[in-house]
Structures are given as structure tokens and as C-alpha cells.
Short mmCIF file of C-alpha atoms in Angstrom, two decimals:
data_model
loop_
_atom_site.label_atom_id
_atom_site.label_comp_id
_atom_site.label_asym_id
_atom_site.label_seq_id
_atom_site.Cartn_x
_atom_site.Cartn_y
_atom_site.Cartn_z
CA MET A 1346 -15.64 -70.43 45.35
CA ASN A 1347 -14.94 -73.63 47.30
CA PRO A 1348 -16.47 -73.07 50.76
CA GLU A 1349 -13.78 -75.19 52.42
CA LEU A 1350 -10.98 -73.04 51.00
CA ARG A 1351 -12.80 -69.73 51.12
CA TYR A 1352 -11.77 -68.81 54.66
CA ALA A 1353 -8.60 -70.90 54.91
CA GLY A 1354 -6.17 -69.18 57.25
CA GLY A 1355 -8.60 -66.36 58.02
CA LEU A 1356 -11.16 -65.43 60.63
CA LEU A 1357 -14.79 -64.45 60.10
CA LEU A 1358 -15.95 -61.27 61.83
CA PRO A 1359 -19.59 -61.62 62.88
CA GLN A 1360 -22.40 -59.22 62.10
CA GLY A 1361 -22.45 -56.54 64.79
CA HIS A 1362 -18.65 -56.64 65.26
CA ASP A 1363 -17.23 -53.44 66.77
CA SER A 1364 -16.16 -50.80 64.27
CA LEU A 1365 -12.55 -51.07 63.14
CA VAL A 1366 -12.09 -47.34 63.66
CA HIS A 1367 -11.10 -48.16 67.24
CA GLY A 1368 -8.40 -50.55 66.08
CA VAL A 1369 -8.18 -54.34 66.23
CA PRO A 1370 -6.85 -56.89 68.73
CA ARG A 1371 -3.18 -57.76 68.51
CA ALA A 1372 -2.54 -59.53 65.20
CA ILE A 1373 0.32 -60.58 62.94
CA SER A 1374 2.07 -57.58 61.43
CA GLY A 1375 0.59 -56.76 58.03
CA SER A 1376 -2.73 -58.52 58.65
CA VAL A 1377 -5.81 -57.07 56.99
CA HIS A 1378 -9.22 -56.76 58.62
CA ALA A 1379 -12.27 -55.75 56.59
CA LEU A 1380 -15.77 -55.18 57.94
CA ALA A 1381 -19.14 -54.33 56.39
CA LEU A 1382 -22.63 -54.10 57.88
CA GLY A 1383 -23.22 -57.84 57.59
CA GLY A 1384 -19.87 -58.94 58.99
CA GLY A 1385 -16.29 -59.17 57.83
CA TYR A 1386 -13.06 -61.08 57.56
CA SER A 1387 -9.48 -60.86 58.78
CA VAL A 1388 -6.42 -62.70 57.52
CA GLY A 1389 -2.66 -62.54 57.79
CA PRO A 1390 -0.28 -61.44 55.02
CA SER A 1391 0.74 -63.92 52.34
CA GLU A 1392 2.09 -63.08 48.90
CA GLY A 1393 -0.71 -63.33 46.34
CA ARG A 1394 -3.51 -63.72 48.88
CA VAL A 1395 -6.78 -62.09 47.77
CA VAL A 1396 -9.81 -60.99 49.79
CA TYR A 1397 -12.94 -60.35 47.70
CA PHE A 1398 -15.88 -58.09 48.57
CA GLY A 1399 -19.18 -57.44 46.81
CA ARG A 1400 -22.93 -58.15 46.71
CA ASN A 1401 -22.85 -61.91 45.96
CA ARG A 1402 -22.44 -63.41 49.44
CA PRO A 1403 -21.59 -66.99 48.30
CA GLU A 1404 -18.71 -65.77 46.13
CA VAL A 1405 -16.98 -63.17 48.30
CA HIS A 1406 -15.25 -63.00 51.67
CA ILE A 1407 -17.12 -59.83 52.71
CA CYS A 1408 -20.67 -59.16 51.58
CA ILE A 1409 -21.49 -55.49 51.08
CA GLY A 1410 -24.70 -53.96 49.70
CA GLU A 1411 -26.41 -57.34 49.55
CA ASP A 1412 -29.81 -55.84 48.64
CA ASP A 1413 -28.51 -53.12 46.30
CA ARG A 1414 -28.10 -53.96 42.61
CA GLN A 1415 -25.95 -50.86 42.11
CA VAL A 1416 -23.20 -52.77 43.94
CA SER A 1417 -21.44 -55.32 41.75
CA ARG A 1418 -21.55 -58.99 42.69
CA ARG A 1419 -17.76 -58.87 43.08
CA HIS A 1420 -17.05 -55.20 43.48
CA GLY A 1421 -13.43 -55.19 44.54
CA GLU A 1422 -10.53 -57.01 46.08
CA LEU A 1423 -7.74 -56.61 48.60
CA ARG A 1424 -4.60 -58.34 47.36
CA HIS A 1425 -1.35 -58.88 49.24
CA TRP A 1426 1.61 -58.23 47.00
CA ASP A 1427 5.18 -57.06 47.54
CA GLY A 1428 4.68 -56.84 51.29
CA ARG A 1429 1.58 -54.61 51.16
CA TRP A 1430 -2.19 -54.84 50.76
CA TRP A 1431 -3.53 -53.30 47.56
CA LEU A 1432 -7.09 -52.22 46.72
CA ARG A 1433 -8.48 -52.88 43.25
CA ASN A 1434 -11.94 -52.00 41.91
CA THR A 1435 -13.54 -54.77 39.86
CA GLY A 1436 -17.09 -53.36 39.94
CA ARG A 1437 -19.16 -51.06 37.76
CA ARG A 1438 -19.22 -48.10 40.15
CA PRO A 1439 -16.21 -46.28 41.63
CA ILE A 1440 -15.03 -46.72 45.21
CA ARG A 1441 -14.59 -43.57 47.29
CA LEU A 1442 -11.57 -43.34 49.58
CA PRO A 1443 -10.63 -40.66 52.13
CA ARG A 1444 -9.89 -37.14 50.87
CA SER A 1445 -12.55 -37.57 48.16
CA GLN A 1446 -10.29 -39.85 46.12
CA TRP A 1447 -12.13 -42.16 43.69
CA LEU A 1448 -10.89 -45.51 42.40
CA PHE A 1449 -12.41 -46.72 39.12
CA ALA A 1450 -12.45 -50.19 37.62
CA ASP A 1451 -10.00 -49.41 34.83
CA GLU A 1452 -7.37 -47.96 37.17
CA ASP A 1453 -4.35 -49.63 38.73
CA ALA A 1454 -4.63 -51.00 42.26
CA ILE A 1455 -3.54 -48.61 45.02
CA PRO A 1456 -1.65 -49.52 48.22
CA LEU A 1457 -3.38 -49.26 51.58
CA SER A 1458 -1.65 -47.53 54.46
CA GLU A 1459 -1.25 -49.08 57.88
CA GLY A 1460 -4.17 -48.35 60.17
CA TYR A 1461 -7.78 -47.51 59.37
CA THR A 1462 -9.19 -46.75 55.91
CA PRO A 1463 -12.94 -46.31 55.26
CA LEU A 1464 -14.13 -47.23 51.76
CA HIS A 1465 -17.53 -46.19 50.39
CA VAL A 1466 -19.36 -47.86 47.52
CA PRO A 1467 -22.18 -45.68 46.11
CA GLY A 1468 -25.51 -47.45 45.75
CA SER A 1469 -29.07 -46.72 44.71
CA ARG A 1470 -31.22 -43.87 46.01
CA GLU A 1471 -28.28 -41.92 47.47
CA ARG A 1472 -27.19 -44.89 49.58
CA GLU A 1473 -23.52 -45.46 50.40
CA HIS A 1474 -22.18 -48.80 51.62
CA LEU A 1475 -19.25 -48.67 54.04
CA LEU A 1476 -16.37 -51.15 54.03
CA GLU A 1477 -13.96 -50.55 56.91
CA VAL A 1478 -10.40 -51.77 56.37
CA PHE A 1479 -7.64 -51.93 58.99
CA VAL A 1480 -4.07 -53.02 58.24
CA THR A 1481 -2.03 -53.80 61.35
CA GLY A 1482 1.28 -52.07 61.76
CA THR A 1483 4.75 -53.42 62.33
CA ASP A 1484 4.18 -54.10 66.05
CA GLY A 1485 0.87 -55.90 65.47
CA ASN A 1486 -0.96 -53.73 68.00
CA LYS A 1487 -3.86 -51.36 67.66
CA PRO A 1488 -3.03 -47.68 68.29
CA ALA A 1489 -2.43 -46.88 71.94
CA SER A 1490 -5.02 -44.79 73.78
CA LYS A 1491 -4.08 -41.15 74.27
CA HIS A 1492 -6.92 -40.01 76.49
CA THR A 1493 -5.04 -37.35 78.41
CA GLU A 1494 -2.49 -36.18 75.87
CA GLN A 1495 -2.66 -32.67 74.48
CA THR A 1496 -4.71 -32.30 71.30
CA ASP A 1497 -2.67 -31.76 68.14
CA MET A 1498 -3.47 -28.50 66.42
CA PRO A 1499 -4.50 -28.61 62.74
CA ARG A 1500 -1.69 -27.85 60.35
CA ARG A 1501 -2.60 -24.44 59.02
CA TYR A 1502 -0.96 -23.00 55.92
CA ALA A 1503 0.58 -19.54 55.79
CA LEU A 1504 -1.27 -17.10 53.53
CA SER A 1505 -0.65 -13.44 52.90
CA ASP A 1506 -3.55 -11.06 53.58
CA GLU A 1507 -4.13 -10.72 49.85
CA GLU A 1508 -4.04 -14.49 49.27
CA GLN A 1509 -6.52 -15.01 52.09
CA LEU A 1510 -8.93 -12.46 50.64
CA VAL A 1511 -8.70 -13.96 47.15
CA LEU A 1512 -9.33 -17.48 48.45
CA VAL A 1513 -12.24 -16.42 50.66
CA VAL A 1514 -13.86 -14.78 47.64
CA LEU A 1515 -13.14 -17.79 45.44
CA GLY A 1516 -14.37 -20.29 48.03
CA GLN A 1517 -17.18 -18.39 49.74
CA ARG A 1518 -19.76 -21.05 48.83
CA TYR A 1519 -17.73 -23.63 50.75
CA LEU A 1520 -17.61 -21.34 53.79
CA LEU A 1521 -21.38 -20.91 53.54
CA HIS A 1522 -21.78 -24.72 53.80
CA ASP A 1523 -23.36 -25.00 50.36
CA PRO A 1524 -23.67 -28.81 49.81
CA GLY A 1525 -23.00 -28.37 46.09
CA ALA A 1526 -20.23 -25.81 46.56
CA ARG A 1527 -18.03 -24.94 43.60
CA PRO A 1528 -15.36 -22.25 43.28
CA LEU A 1529 -16.35 -18.96 41.68
CA THR A 1530 -15.08 -18.42 38.16
CA TRP A 1531 -11.97 -16.28 37.78
CA GLN A 1532 -14.10 -13.45 36.37
CA GLN A 1533 -16.69 -13.64 39.15
CA ALA A 1534 -13.93 -13.49 41.74
CA ALA A 1535 -12.22 -10.59 39.96
CA ASP A 1536 -15.48 -8.61 39.82
CA GLN A 1537 -16.10 -9.04 43.55
CA LEU A 1538 -12.50 -8.25 44.45
CA ALA A 1539 -12.74 -5.06 42.38
CA GLU A 1540 -15.64 -3.98 44.58
CA LEU A 1541 -13.83 -4.88 47.80
CA ARG A 1542 -10.42 -3.46 46.81
CA PRO A 1543 -10.98 -0.96 44.01
CA GLU A 1544 -7.44 0.36 44.40
CA VAL A 1545 -6.13 -2.92 42.89
CA ALA A 1546 -6.62 -3.53 39.18
CA TRP A 1547 -8.15 -6.97 39.54
CA THR A 1548 -8.52 -9.14 36.44
CA ALA A 1549 -9.39 -12.78 35.95
CA LYS A 1550 -5.75 -13.47 35.05
CA LYS A 1551 -4.50 -11.81 38.23
CA VAL A 1552 -6.84 -13.90 40.38
CA GLU A 1553 -5.79 -17.06 38.57
CA HIS A 1554 -2.11 -16.23 39.12
CA ARG A 1555 -2.59 -15.62 42.88
CA VAL A 1556 -4.43 -18.91 43.34
CA LYS A 1557 -1.95 -20.84 41.21
CA THR A 1558 0.88 -19.55 43.40
CA VAL A 1559 -0.83 -20.94 46.52
CA ARG A 1560 -1.58 -24.27 44.84
CA GLU A 1561 2.03 -24.69 43.76
CA ARG A 1562 3.31 -23.82 47.22
CA LEU A 1563 1.03 -26.34 48.95
CA SER A 1564 1.80 -28.98 46.34
CA GLN A 1565 5.51 -28.59 47.03
CA ASP A 1566 4.62 -28.95 50.70
CA GLY A 1567 3.15 -32.40 50.04
CA VAL A 1568 -0.56 -31.67 49.56
CA PRO A 1569 -1.93 -34.04 46.86
CA GLY A 1570 -4.37 -33.27 44.07
CA LEU A 1571 -3.16 -29.78 43.21
CA THR A 1572 -1.45 -30.39 39.86
CA ARG A 1573 -2.76 -31.32 36.42
CA GLU A 1574 -0.53 -34.39 36.36
CA GLU A 1575 -2.22 -35.76 39.49
CA VAL A 1576 -5.80 -34.91 38.51
CA GLY A 1577 -5.67 -35.68 34.79
CA GLU A 1578 -7.72 -34.19 31.98
CA PRO A 1579 -10.24 -32.70 31.86
CA VAL A 1580 -9.27 -30.71 34.93
CA GLY A 1581 -12.36 -28.53 35.26
CA ASN A 1582 -12.69 -27.18 38.81
CA ALA A 1583 -10.82 -30.10 40.39
CA LEU A 1584 -7.62 -28.23 41.27
CA ASN A 1585 -9.37 -25.34 42.99
CA ASP A 1586 -11.91 -27.66 44.60
CA ASN A 1587 -9.10 -29.76 46.10
CA LEU A 1588 -7.28 -26.63 47.23
CA LEU A 1589 -10.30 -25.09 48.95
CA ARG A 1590 -11.26 -28.34 50.68
CA GLU A 1591 -7.73 -28.69 52.03
CA LEU A 1592 -7.76 -25.11 53.30
CA LEU A 1593 -11.04 -25.77 55.11
CA ARG A 1594 -9.94 -29.15 56.44
CA SER A 1595 -6.79 -27.59 57.88
CA THR A 1596 -8.81 -24.62 59.28
CA THR A 1597 -6.64 -22.25 57.25
CA LEU A 1598 -9.97 -20.83 56.09
CA ILE A 1599 -12.95 -20.82 58.45
CA PRO A 1600 -16.52 -19.45 58.13
CA LYS A 1601 -15.80 -16.31 60.14
CA ASP A 1602 -13.38 -15.30 57.36
CA LEU A 1603 -16.50 -14.36 55.40
CA SER A 1604 -16.35 -11.08 57.34
CA LEU A 1605 -13.66 -10.06 54.85
CA LEU A 1606 -16.44 -9.76 52.29
CA ASP A 1607 -18.37 -7.16 54.30
#
């Protein structure tokens, strides 16, 4: 990469620059700012403009994971196209986005939303390398401070008493803070429900049907990752895992709900 052209029209962010989570100074609408541990880069929008990031400092705009060979020399890029910034993975390992979404090298680029987006590149020995990205909004300002405004309540989802019990049984390992939590199998959940509510003829199929009803309802309400079309094959536990994590994130299910299992 020609060093004279490398940063044309852009601005280097020095090592030790403040985190982008707090926003950025006023900038041209649609500008992108990207920051890693060793520094970063910001540049305005221009059709076809590309910002590269990866391990090979001389050949990228933002160096990330410089001492970690699990990070590719050019691991990804931010490209401005059709009025938006798009993220593409060009490395060997996937990039993790918010909501446990993974972007692999063979997949299409995905658009970045306005505001703050943390990206994580997995490295060696359980390391994760953070790349902070901030796309300025239409007014070019960082979000206004709201120090004294009332806190927004989490958006909780309505569940019937039976649905809540089924989901607490299915997701009890998540509520117990198990770091490797997975949903119970349909049969395991049915066996425990039969002990808790013997008056109901619980079967694996009945549990599956109750959970599927909740997934479909939340999917229609805009929650992503709850259909086979979104997740792709093989599905495995992905649908129920996404459902349970959303229910915990929204505080629809909380650890004290484990009392239902007593």
C-alpha cells in the first residue's frame, strides 16, 4: 500500500485514544471511525472507499492483534457503498458482532448501523481483539448526554404462566450462570415438567410445540435468529439458544424464576 495514499482524506487516531463507545466529535454525516488497541482511523464517506484492518501494520489502516498469528494479516474491511458502510471478513477466523452474530469469510458483507458497533476477532489462547467502529448519524453529532433522564425499562415479552415454566425448565442452565449453558433436550424438559406438574401429560412433542409457539411470536415481533431460514442448517440448538438469550437479555426470565422449579 502506497504510504502517501494510505491515509488520504482520513485522520489517524493515536494509541490511547478515548473509546468510541462515548461517541465521536462532530464529523461529516456518514463518516466512519474505527479504533483498536494500537490506534485507529477515521474518514468521511465516499463511494467505493475501503478501510482495511488486520495484523500487518504496513498494509492496513488499523492494526489489530499485531502479535497474534491467529489474526489474519488483512482480516477485514469497511467499505462505503450505496450510501452505507459495509463490513466484510477477509480473514481466516470469523468476526463476532453484537448479539452473538458471527461473520465468516465466505459470507456477504453486512451493513453497519449508525452509532457504535464493537467487533471482536478471536485470537490465540482465548484472546479476543476488539475493533470499535462508530458511524456518525445524519446530524454529524455524537449522541447527546442524558444524565438526568429517566431510565428506559427493558422490553419484556409477555408469557403465559405455562410458557414461563416451560422456558425456565428448558433454560435453567442459563439462569444458573453456567458459562457453557445449553438448553435441555425436549425429553429432559418433559421429564422434569412431569415431576413439577404431574396433572399435565407432558411429552417431548408438547414441550417442543410450546417453545415453538413462543419463538414464532417473538420472531413476528422482530426478534432475529429465531427461524431456520435465518440460522441455516444444521440448526442444532441455535434457535432455542437465541430465544433463551433474548429472554434473559430482556429480563423476561431472571434467576429468581428458578423458584418455579422448587
